[in-house]
Coordinates of C-alpha atoms and ligand atoms in Angstrom, one line a residue:
M1348 CA 10.7 -2.0 -17.7
R1349 CA 11.2 1.7 -18.4
H1350 CA 14.2 3.6 -17.2
I1351 CA 13.7 6.8 -15.3
T1352 CA 16.7 9.2 -14.9
T1353 CA 15.3 11.8 -12.5
P1354 CA 13.8 11.6 -8.9
M1355 CA 10.3 10.1 -8.7
A1356 CA 7.9 13.0 -8.9
S1357 CA 4.7 14.1 -10.8
E1358 CA 6.9 14.5 -13.9
V1359 CA 10.1 12.5 -14.6
H1360 CA 12.5 12.0 -17.4
M1361 CA 12.4 8.6 -19.0
E1362 CA 15.1 7.2 -21.3
E1363 CA 12.6 5.7 -23.6
A1364 CA 10.1 8.6 -23.8
G1365 CA 11.5 11.9 -22.6
D1366 CA 9.6 14.0 -20.0
V1367 CA 6.4 12.3 -18.9
I1368 CA 3.7 12.8 -16.3
V1369 CA 3.6 9.9 -13.9
L1370 CA 0.3 8.3 -13.1
S1371 CA 1.6 4.9 -12.1
S1372 CA 3.6 5.5 -8.9
N1373 CA 2.8 4.8 -5.3
N1374 CA 4.3 8.2 -4.5
Y1375 CA 0.8 9.3 -3.3
L1376 CA 1.9 12.3 -1.3
G1377 CA 4.8 13.2 -3.5
L1378 CA 7.3 12.9 -0.7
A1379 CA 9.9 10.8 -2.6
D1380 CA 11.7 14.0 -3.7
Q1381 CA 10.6 16.3 -0.9
H1382 CA 13.8 18.0 0.2
E1383 CA 13.2 17.5 4.0
V1384 CA 12.9 13.8 3.3
V1385 CA 15.9 13.6 1.0
D1386 CA 18.0 15.7 3.3
A1387 CA 17.2 13.5 6.3
G1388 CA 18.4 10.5 4.3
K1389 CA 21.6 12.3 3.5
R1390 CA 22.2 13.2 7.1
G1391 CA 21.4 9.6 8.0
L1392 CA 24.0 8.4 5.6
D1393 CA 26.7 10.7 7.1
R1394 CA 25.8 9.8 10.6
Y1395 CA 25.3 6.1 10.4
G1396 CA 27.2 5.0 7.3
A1397 CA 25.8 2.7 4.6
G1398 CA 24.1 0.2 6.9
T1399 CA 24.1 -2.0 9.9
A1400 CA 26.0 -5.0 8.5
S1401 CA 23.9 -7.1 10.8
V1402 CA 20.4 -8.3 11.6
R1403 CA 18.6 -6.4 14.3
F1404 CA 19.2 -8.7 17.3
I1405 CA 22.9 -9.2 16.8
C1406 CA 24.3 -5.7 16.4
G1407 CA 22.0 -4.2 13.8
T1408 CA 19.8 -1.8 15.7
F1409 CA 20.5 1.9 15.6
D1410 CA 18.8 4.4 17.8
V1411 CA 16.9 5.7 14.7
H1412 CA 15.2 2.3 14.3
R1413 CA 13.7 2.7 17.8
T1414 CA 12.8 6.4 17.0
L1415 CA 11.1 5.4 13.8
E1416 CA 9.2 2.5 15.3
R1417 CA 7.9 4.6 18.2
R1418 CA 6.9 7.2 15.6
I1419 CA 5.0 4.7 13.5
A1420 CA 3.2 3.4 16.6
S1421 CA 2.2 6.8 17.7
F1422 CA 1.2 7.8 14.1
L1423 CA -1.1 4.7 13.8
G1424 CA -2.3 4.7 17.4
T1425 CA -0.8 1.3 18.3
E1426 CA 1.2 0.3 21.4
S1427 CA 4.3 -0.7 19.4
A1428 CA 5.8 -1.2 16.0
L1429 CA 8.6 -3.0 14.3
T1430 CA 10.3 -2.3 11.0
Y1431 CA 11.3 -4.8 8.3
V1432 CA 13.2 -4.2 5.1
S1433 CA 9.9 -4.4 3.2
C1434 CA 6.2 -5.0 3.8
W1435 CA 6.7 -8.2 1.9
N1436 CA 9.0 -9.3 4.7
A1437 CA 6.6 -8.0 7.4
N1438 CA 3.7 -10.0 6.0
T1439 CA 5.7 -13.2 5.4
G1440 CA 7.1 -12.9 8.9
L1441 CA 3.8 -12.3 10.6
F1442 CA 1.4 -15.1 9.7
P1443 CA 3.7 -18.1 10.2
T1444 CA 4.8 -16.6 13.6
I1445 CA 1.3 -16.1 15.0
C1446 CA -0.5 -19.1 13.4
D1447 CA 0.6 -22.5 14.5
E1448 CA -1.2 -25.8 14.9
G1449 CA -4.8 -25.3 15.7
S1450 CA -5.0 -21.8 14.4
A1451 CA -6.9 -20.5 11.4
I1452 CA -6.5 -17.6 8.9
V1453 CA -9.4 -16.3 6.8
S1454 CA -8.1 -14.1 4.0
D1455 CA -9.9 -11.9 1.3
E1456 CA -9.4 -13.6 -2.0
L1457 CA -8.0 -10.4 -3.6
N1458 CA -5.4 -9.8 -0.9
H1459 CA -1.9 -8.8 -2.0
A1460 CA 0.6 -11.5 -2.9
S1461 CA 2.7 -10.8 0.2
I1462 CA -0.3 -11.8 2.4
I1463 CA -1.0 -14.8 0.2
D1464 CA 2.6 -16.0 0.6
G1465 CA 2.6 -15.2 4.3
V1466 CA -0.5 -17.3 4.7
R1467 CA 1.1 -20.1 2.7
L1468 CA 4.0 -20.1 5.0
A1469 CA 1.7 -20.6 8.0
S1470 CA 1.4 -24.2 6.8
K1471 CA 0.1 -25.7 10.1
A1472 CA -2.9 -23.3 10.2
R1473 CA -6.2 -23.9 8.7
R1474 CA -6.5 -21.5 5.8
E1475 CA -9.7 -20.2 4.2
R1476 CA -10.4 -17.5 1.6
F1477 CA -13.5 -15.4 1.6
R1478 CA -15.0 -13.9 -1.5
H1479 CA -13.7 -10.3 -2.0
G1480 CA -15.6 -7.9 0.3
D1481 CA -18.3 -10.5 0.9
M1482 CA -19.2 -10.3 4.6
Q1483 CA -21.7 -13.2 4.4
D1484 CA -19.0 -15.4 3.1
L1485 CA -16.5 -14.2 5.7
E1486 CA -19.1 -15.0 8.5
A1487 CA -19.8 -18.4 7.0
K1488 CA -16.1 -19.2 7.0
L1489 CA -15.7 -17.9 10.6
Q1490 CA -18.7 -20.0 11.7
A1491 CA -17.1 -23.1 10.3
L1492 CA -13.9 -22.8 12.2
G1493 CA -15.1 -24.3 15.5
D1494 CA -12.6 -23.8 18.3
A1495 CA -9.6 -22.8 16.2
F1496 CA -7.3 -20.5 18.1
P1497 CA -6.1 -17.9 17.3
I1498 CA -8.4 -17.0 14.3
V1499 CA -6.9 -14.3 12.1
V1500 CA -8.9 -12.3 9.5
A1501 CA -6.5 -10.8 7.0
T1502 CA -7.3 -8.1 4.5
D1503 CA -5.8 -5.3 2.5
G1504 CA -7.0 -1.8 3.7
V1505 CA -7.0 -0.5 0.1
F1506 CA -7.0 -3.2 -2.6
S1507 CA -4.2 -2.4 -5.0
M1508 CA -5.8 -3.5 -8.3
E1509 CA -9.4 -2.4 -7.5
G1510 CA -8.7 0.7 -5.5
D1511 CA -11.7 -0.2 -3.2
L1512 CA -11.6 -0.4 0.6
A1513 CA -12.0 -3.3 3.0
K1514 CA -15.3 -3.2 4.8
L1515 CA -13.4 -2.7 8.1
P1516 CA -16.4 -1.8 10.3
E1517 CA -18.1 -5.0 9.4
I1518 CA -14.9 -7.0 9.5
V1519 CA -14.0 -5.7 13.0
A1520 CA -17.6 -6.4 14.2
L1521 CA -17.5 -10.0 12.9
A1522 CA -14.0 -10.5 14.3
K1523 CA -15.3 -9.5 17.8
R1524 CA -18.3 -11.8 17.4
Y1525 CA -16.1 -14.8 16.5
G1526 CA -13.1 -14.0 18.8
A1527 CA -10.8 -13.3 15.8
I1528 CA -8.0 -10.8 15.5
V1529 CA -7.9 -8.5 12.5
V1530 CA -4.8 -7.9 10.3
V1531 CA -4.9 -5.0 7.9
D1532 CA -2.2 -4.4 5.3
D1533 CA -2.7 -0.7 4.7
S1534 CA 0.2 -0.2 2.3
H1535 CA -2.0 1.7 -0.2
G1536 CA -4.0 3.4 2.6
T1537 CA -1.3 4.8 4.8
G1538 CA -0.8 8.5 3.9
V1539 CA -3.8 8.4 1.7
M1540 CA -7.0 7.6 3.6
G1541 CA -8.3 9.3 6.7
K1542 CA -8.4 13.0 7.5
T1543 CA -4.8 13.2 8.5
G1544 CA -3.5 10.4 6.3
R1545 CA -3.3 7.8 9.0
G1546 CA -4.9 5.3 6.7
T1547 CA -8.0 3.2 6.2
V1548 CA -8.4 2.6 10.0
E1549 CA -8.6 6.3 10.6
H1550 CA -11.0 6.7 7.6
F1551 CA -13.5 4.4 9.3
G1552 CA -12.9 5.9 12.8
L1553 CA -11.5 2.6 14.0
T1554 CA -8.2 3.7 15.5
G1555 CA -7.3 1.3 18.3
E1556 CA -9.7 -1.3 17.2
V1557 CA -7.7 -3.1 14.6
D1558 CA -5.2 -5.6 16.1
V1559 CA -2.4 -5.5 13.6
I1560 CA -1.6 -3.0 10.9
T1561 CA 1.1 -3.8 8.4
G1562 CA 2.4 -1.4 5.9
T1563 CA 5.2 -0.2 3.7
L1564 CA 7.5 2.8 3.7
G1565 CA 7.9 2.3 0.0
K1566 CA 4.8 4.2 -1.1
S1567 CA 3.4 7.4 0.7
L1568 CA 5.9 7.4 3.5
C1569 CA 9.0 8.4 1.5
G1570 CA 8.8 5.9 -1.3
A1571 CA 12.2 4.3 -0.6
A1572 CA 11.6 0.8 0.9
G1573 CA 10.8 -0.8 4.2
G1574 CA 7.8 -2.2 5.9
F1575 CA 6.4 -2.5 9.4
I1576 CA 4.1 -4.3 11.8
A1577 CA 2.2 -2.0 14.2
A1578 CA 0.4 -3.8 17.0
S1579 CA 0.4 -4.5 20.7
R1580 CA 3.7 -4.6 22.5
A1581 CA 3.2 -8.3 23.2
L1582 CA 2.7 -9.1 19.5
V1583 CA 5.7 -6.9 18.5
D1584 CA 7.9 -8.6 21.1
T1585 CA 6.9 -12.0 19.7
M1586 CA 7.9 -10.8 16.2
I1587 CA 11.3 -9.6 17.5
Q1588 CA 11.8 -13.0 19.1
R1589 CA 10.4 -15.3 16.5
S1590 CA 9.6 -13.9 13.1
R1591 CA 12.2 -15.2 10.6
P1592 CA 12.8 -12.2 8.3
Q1593 CA 13.5 -10.2 11.5
L1594 CA 15.8 -12.8 12.9
F1595 CA 17.7 -13.7 9.8
S1596 CA 17.8 -10.7 7.5
N1597 CA 19.5 -7.3 7.7
A1598 CA 17.9 -4.3 9.4
L1599 CA 16.3 -1.5 7.5
P1600 CA 19.1 0.8 6.2
A1601 CA 19.4 3.8 8.6
T1602 CA 19.3 6.3 5.6
V1603 CA 15.9 4.9 4.8
A1604 CA 14.8 5.0 8.4
C1605 CA 15.8 8.6 8.5
S1606 CA 13.9 9.5 5.4
A1607 CA 10.8 7.6 6.5
L1608 CA 10.9 9.3 9.9
A1609 CA 11.1 12.7 8.1
A1610 CA 8.2 11.7 5.8
I1611 CA 5.9 11.0 8.8
E1612 CA 7.0 14.2 10.5
Y1613 CA 6.3 16.1 7.2
L1614 CA 2.8 14.5 6.8
D1615 CA 2.0 15.3 10.4
A1616 CA 3.0 18.9 9.9
H1617 CA 1.1 19.1 6.6
P1618 CA -2.2 17.2 6.9
E1619 CA -3.4 19.3 3.9
L1620 CA -1.3 17.0 1.7
A1621 CA -3.9 14.2 2.3
T1622 CA -6.7 16.7 1.5
R1623 CA -4.9 17.8 -1.7
L1624 CA -4.6 14.2 -2.7
R1625 CA -8.3 13.7 -2.3
E1626 CA -9.0 16.8 -4.3
N1627 CA -6.8 15.6 -7.1
V1628 CA -8.5 12.2 -7.1
A1629 CA -11.9 13.8 -7.4
Y1630 CA -10.7 16.2 -10.1
F1631 CA -9.2 13.4 -12.2
R1632 CA -12.1 11.0 -11.7
T1633 CA -14.5 13.8 -12.8
G1634 CA -12.4 14.5 -15.8
L1635 CA -12.2 10.9 -16.8
T1636 CA -16.0 10.5 -16.5
R1637 CA -16.6 13.8 -18.4
I1638 CA -14.6 12.5 -21.4
G1639 CA -16.5 9.2 -21.4
Y1640 CA -14.5 6.7 -19.3
R1641 CA -16.1 4.6 -16.6
P1642 CA -13.5 4.1 -13.9
L1643 CA -14.2 1.6 -11.0
D1644 CA -15.8 3.4 -8.1
G1645 CA -13.7 4.0 -5.1
Q1646 CA -12.4 6.4 -2.5
S1647 CA -8.7 5.7 -2.6
A1648 CA -6.0 7.2 -4.8
I1649 CA -6.2 4.2 -7.2
V1650 CA -8.5 4.7 -10.2
P1651 CA -8.7 1.6 -12.4
I1652 CA -10.2 1.7 -15.8
I1653 CA -11.1 -1.8 -17.0
V1654 CA -10.4 -2.3 -20.7
G1655 CA -10.7 -6.0 -21.2
E1656 CA -7.8 -7.9 -22.8
T1657 CA -4.2 -7.7 -21.7
A1658 CA -2.8 -6.7 -25.1
F1659 CA -5.3 -3.9 -25.3
A1660 CA -4.3 -2.5 -21.9
I1661 CA -0.6 -2.6 -22.8
A1662 CA -1.2 -1.0 -26.3
M1663 CA -3.2 1.8 -24.6
S1664 CA -0.5 2.3 -22.0
D1665 CA 2.1 2.6 -24.9
K1666 CA 0.0 5.1 -26.7
L1667 CA -0.4 7.2 -23.5
L1668 CA 3.3 7.1 -23.0
K1669 CA 3.8 8.5 -26.6
R1670 CA 1.6 11.4 -25.5
G1671 CA 3.7 12.0 -22.4
V1672 CA 1.7 10.1 -19.8
F1673 CA 3.2 7.2 -17.9
V1674 CA 0.5 4.9 -16.7
T1675 CA 0.8 1.1 -16.6
G1676 CA -1.5 -1.4 -18.1
F1677 CA -2.1 -4.5 -16.0
G1678 CA -3.3 -7.9 -17.4
Y1679 CA -3.4 -11.6 -16.6
P1680 CA -2.0 -13.0 -14.3
V1681 CA -1.8 -9.9 -12.1
V1682 CA -5.6 -9.5 -12.6
P1683 CA -8.1 -12.1 -13.8
E1684 CA -8.3 -12.7 -17.5
G1685 CA -10.6 -10.4 -19.4
T1686 CA -10.3 -7.6 -16.7
A1687 CA -7.1 -6.0 -17.9
R1688 CA -6.9 -2.4 -16.8
I1689 CA -5.2 0.9 -16.9
R1690 CA -4.5 1.7 -13.3
V1691 CA -4.2 5.4 -12.6
Q1692 CA -2.6 6.4 -9.3
M1693 CA -2.9 10.0 -8.2
N1694 CA -0.5 12.1 -6.2
A1695 CA -1.0 15.2 -4.1
K1696 CA 1.6 17.2 -6.0
L1697 CA 0.0 16.9 -9.5
T1698 CA -1.0 20.3 -10.7
R1699 CA -4.3 21.1 -12.4
E1700 CA -2.3 21.8 -15.6
E1701 CA -0.6 18.4 -15.4
M1702 CA -3.9 16.6 -14.8
D1703 CA -5.5 18.5 -17.7
R1704 CA -2.6 17.5 -20.0
A1705 CA -3.0 13.9 -18.9
L1706 CA -6.8 14.0 -19.4
A1707 CA -6.3 15.4 -22.9
A1708 CA -4.0 12.4 -23.6
F1709 CA -6.6 10.0 -22.2
E1710 CA -9.2 11.5 -24.4
A1711 CA -7.1 11.3 -27.6
V1712 CA -6.0 7.7 -26.9
G1713 CA -9.5 6.6 -25.9
K1714 CA -10.8 7.8 -29.3
D1715 CA -7.8 6.3 -31.1
V1716 CA -8.4 2.8 -29.7
G1717 CA -12.1 3.0 -30.0
L1718 CA -13.0 3.1 -26.3
L1719 CA -14.5 6.5 -26.5
G1720 CA -17.0 7.6 -29.1
Ligands
LIG291 C1 -0.9 -4.2 -0.3 C2 0.6 -4.4 -0.4 N1 1.2 -5.0 0.6 C3 2.5 -5.2 0.5 C4 3.3 -4.7 -0.5 C5 4.8 -4.9 -0.5 O1 5.4 -3.8 -0.1 P1 7.0 -3.7 -0.1 O2 7.3 -3.1 -1.4 O3 7.3 -2.8 1.1 O4 7.5 -5.0 0.1 C6 2.7 -4.0 -1.6 C7 3.5 -3.5 -2.7 O5 3.1 -3.4 -3.8 C8 1.3 -3.9 -1.5 O6 0.6 -3.3 -2.5

């Protein structure tokens, strides 16, 4: 772990390396230090104190929880929404609550660990994995489920290690054909994908057609912490009544709720942020390709460069850090052996000058380690 001593932003101060450009954060819109977002949190702290000292249903619901949940629902175009202290909690609360005896879950093999653990907790459900993004395999798995009910298809919106998107139009069509409901964890898509940053569902023009969207407040939407389930009122009411992290764990701190609310308002008022993010992704991808890298294709703000062995990825990340660029190398077991990678994550506030400096570091390090000619 590295130790940062300033707010999360395009450039931070790090104890171990001094001032560095950050290409490793989920702060896609750069709202973590946006003053409207920070000030809202401060006002929240003054108004509500440090926290609820309770789970939601006992005495842990402040009015700002309701305001935030209504705002998340209207932002995503669902009937209702419910917050959790993390998306991890939302995902591990969701699947065991809706999938009992006789039900089935079909999950993309590269889904995030929180979906995997959520599905594991639904121990009475029949559980199947389909090959990543393989619609024929998904259909084959759905066909084999017989009269299971309900059937849930679970997928990330944007896959965090690959940066690619779920094939949502096909998934939604298959789900309709086989009477399944679709759960999309759009933690890396919210604020990033779609014209106005409403996520992968907006990107594909499917607003209103995905049954359940889960997501985090710990990435684009202020970067603090917190998660949510956005869905029909009936499903959200069921979560309030029965999902265990909701019943037995404290509420989202009000300060965080206030910051997240301000982040959504800010994004709504500044849709150009999502446009700027896309422009930065395109600029950086083009730059990487020009100097000789071959990043994985994709439309999200995640740009992975596969380099092979774990030690190699980590050594490369260390060398980049020495040149003032903080970008993490990922290896086994986070990704399959032999596919270690440098995962670049862009943000809307990076300037051209910062991106050019980062590209110069990538070029020098690529030559140094023998990846570039
Ligand atoms: C796809 C996905 N889902 C869920 C989570 C967990 O989010 P949180 O930090 O809110 O628990 C993450 C975090 O990395 C993620 O990438």
